[in-house]
Tab-separated table of C-alpha atoms in Angstrom:
chain	number	residue	atom	x	y	z
A	1	MET	CA	-0.060	-0.013	0.033
A	2	TYR	CA	2.668	2.495	1.180
A	3	GLU	CA	5.754	0.694	-0.002
A	4	TRP	CA	7.033	4.021	-1.402
A	5	ILE	CA	6.856	5.531	1.972
A	6	PHE	CA	9.024	2.664	3.335
A	7	ASP	CA	11.532	3.114	0.599
A	8	LYS	CA	11.944	6.694	1.473
A	9	GLN	CA	12.023	6.137	5.145
A	10	GLU	CA	14.493	3.261	4.877
A	11	ALA	CA	16.892	5.548	2.742
A	12	LEU	CA	16.731	8.405	5.319
A	13	ILE	CA	17.375	6.053	8.156
A	14	LYS	CA	20.254	4.432	6.335
A	15	LYS	CA	21.850	7.667	5.313
A	16	HIS	CA	21.636	9.460	8.761
A	17	GLY	CA	21.993	6.321	10.960
A	18	THR	CA	19.090	7.109	13.302
A	19	ARG	CA	15.330	6.673	13.528
A	20	ASP	CA	15.204	9.552	16.124
A	21	PRO	CA	12.897	12.154	14.573
A	22	PHE	CA	14.721	15.129	16.126
A	23	GLU	CA	18.105	14.058	14.869
A	24	LEU	CA	16.553	13.290	11.406
A	25	ALA	CA	14.915	16.911	11.352
A	26	SER	CA	18.326	18.324	12.240
A	27	ALA	CA	20.181	16.405	9.549
A	28	LEU	CA	17.743	17.560	6.962
A	29	GLY	CA	18.007	21.257	8.117
A	30	ILE	CA	14.530	21.437	9.333
A	31	ILE	CA	14.020	23.658	12.363
A	32	VAL	CA	12.138	22.194	15.268
A	33	LEU	CA	10.490	24.886	17.519
A	34	PHE	CA	8.554	24.055	20.823
A	35	GLU	CA	5.650	26.528	21.366
A	36	GLU	CA	2.562	26.938	23.271
A	37	LEU	CA	0.142	25.773	20.577
A	38	LYS	CA	-3.051	25.369	23.024
A	39	ASN	CA	-4.892	22.330	21.643
A	40	ILE	CA	-2.587	21.792	18.641
A	41	TYR	CA	-0.290	18.868	18.499
A	42	GLY	CA	2.118	20.457	16.004
A	43	PHE	CA	2.461	21.416	12.277
A	44	TYR	CA	4.965	21.565	9.344
A	45	ASN	CA	5.406	24.769	7.287
A	46	THR	CA	7.903	26.346	4.983
A	47	VAL	CA	8.861	30.156	5.137
A	48	CYS	CA	11.084	31.555	2.438
A	49	GLN	CA	12.233	27.930	1.714
A	50	ILE	CA	13.104	27.194	5.229
A	51	LYS	CA	11.361	24.178	6.674
A	52	PHE	CA	9.860	24.302	10.404
A	53	ILE	CA	8.202	21.816	12.512
A	54	HIS	CA	6.306	23.314	15.334
A	55	ILE	CA	5.543	21.116	18.409
A	56	ASN	CA	3.248	21.883	21.444
A	57	ALA	CA	5.631	22.409	24.236
A	58	SER	CA	3.050	21.527	26.857
A	59	MET	CA	2.903	17.796	25.620
A	60	GLU	CA	4.678	14.759	27.252
A	61	TYR	CA	8.036	13.864	25.568
A	62	GLU	CA	6.523	10.762	24.009
A	63	GLU	CA	3.639	12.914	22.363
A	64	GLN	CA	6.323	15.440	21.149
A	65	ARG	CA	8.388	12.774	19.758
A	66	PHE	CA	5.534	11.103	17.841
A	67	THR	CA	4.178	14.539	16.698
A	68	CYS	CA	7.689	15.388	15.362
A	69	SER	CA	7.795	12.104	13.518
A	70	HIS	CA	4.502	12.861	11.864
A	71	GLU	CA	5.569	16.480	10.775
A	72	LEU	CA	8.713	14.822	9.659
A	73	GLY	CA	6.749	12.776	7.334
A	74	HIS	CA	5.063	15.565	5.917
A	75	ALA	CA	8.466	17.351	5.405
A	76	VAL	CA	9.707	14.130	3.645
A	77	LEU	CA	6.608	13.184	1.833
A	78	HIS	CA	4.897	16.336	1.098
A	79	PRO	CA	7.789	18.958	1.195
A	80	ASP	CA	5.765	21.677	-0.566
A	81	LEU	CA	2.644	21.540	1.487
A	82	ASN	CA	2.185	23.673	4.725
A	83	THR	CA	0.171	21.075	6.431
A	84	PRO	CA	-3.176	21.793	8.457
A	85	PHE	CA	-2.998	21.704	12.209
A	86	LEU	CA	-3.430	18.491	14.132
A	87	ASN	CA	-6.618	18.329	15.968
A	88	ALA	CA	-5.768	18.059	19.603
A	89	HIS	CA	-8.535	15.430	20.281
A	90	THR	CA	-7.048	12.741	18.112
A	91	LEU	CA	-3.912	11.999	15.930
A	92	PHE	CA	-6.257	10.262	13.426
A	93	SER	CA	-7.303	11.815	10.327
A	94	GLU	CA	-8.988	10.389	7.288
A	95	SER	CA	-7.286	12.764	4.792
A	96	LYS	CA	-4.636	11.045	2.487
A	97	ILE	CA	-1.569	13.205	3.469
A	98	GLU	CA	-2.533	12.941	7.042
A	99	ALA	CA	-2.752	9.018	6.868
A	100	GLN	CA	0.513	8.974	5.032
A	101	ALA	CA	2.280	11.094	7.665
A	102	ASN	CA	0.867	8.743	10.346
A	103	PHE	CA	2.080	5.718	8.525
A	104	PHE	CA	5.611	7.461	8.190
A	105	ALA	CA	5.613	8.234	11.851
A	106	THR	CA	4.426	4.877	13.117
A	107	HIS	CA	6.875	2.968	10.952
A	108	LEU	CA	9.711	5.387	12.001
A	109	HIS	CA	9.191	4.415	15.488
A	110	ILE	CA	8.627	0.483	14.890
A	111	PRO	CA	11.234	-1.255	13.050
A	112	LYS	CA	10.756	-4.325	10.999
A	113	GLU	CA	12.560	-6.666	13.582
A	114	LYS	CA	10.426	-8.512	15.830
A	115	VAL	CA	10.373	-8.018	19.489
A	116	ASP	CA	10.671	-10.984	21.934
A	117	GLY	CA	7.431	-11.459	23.933
A	118	VAL	CA	5.423	-8.744	21.853
A	119	THR	CA	2.492	-10.498	20.309
A	120	THR	CA	-0.260	-8.137	19.681
A	121	LYS	CA	-0.260	-4.815	17.827
A	122	GLN	CA	-1.362	-3.062	20.930
A	123	ALA	CA	1.518	-4.319	22.894
A	124	LEU	CA	3.912	-3.283	20.058
A	125	LEU	CA	2.575	0.181	19.887
A	126	ASN	CA	2.909	0.395	23.565
A	127	TYR	CA	6.415	-1.133	23.597
A	128	TYR	CA	7.647	1.768	21.188
A	129	GLY	CA	5.461	4.689	22.418
A	130	VAL	CA	3.290	4.974	19.550
A	131	PRO	CA	-0.404	6.194	20.097
A	132	ALA	CA	-2.969	3.316	20.041
A	133	GLN	CA	-4.810	5.020	17.244
A	134	MET	CA	-2.104	4.207	14.914
A	135	GLU	CA	-2.949	0.385	15.096
A	136	ARG	CA	-4.407	0.477	11.589
A	137	PHE	CA	-0.851	1.276	10.076
A	138	ILE	CA	0.932	-1.938	11.359
């Protein structure tokens, strides 16, 4: 379904030697800003060809990490789009670009290798700190 996303993602991970979204953003020259965004998780935009990921400073680290991964997905997959804000009530969206960014983020966190003792999708999501709503992407 999204094999092309796997290909882009694996090339990125191999080139930079990390799955950490903050390190990848830095390596790609994307500025990550932590801001008070009220009920917004984060968003990606460009200004004068400079790429930015904005992340809600009020969230817990795991939420910030996943949000950075999601917005990094937009930067890699949809570099010319200024994405709409993420709704604070859910990370789930039906739109195609949001689904692609969620797929990218989920698989950035979850490598293909199996984890001993992890036998369900929910356990896998929990193990890697990925929101439960992302089950449909694994």
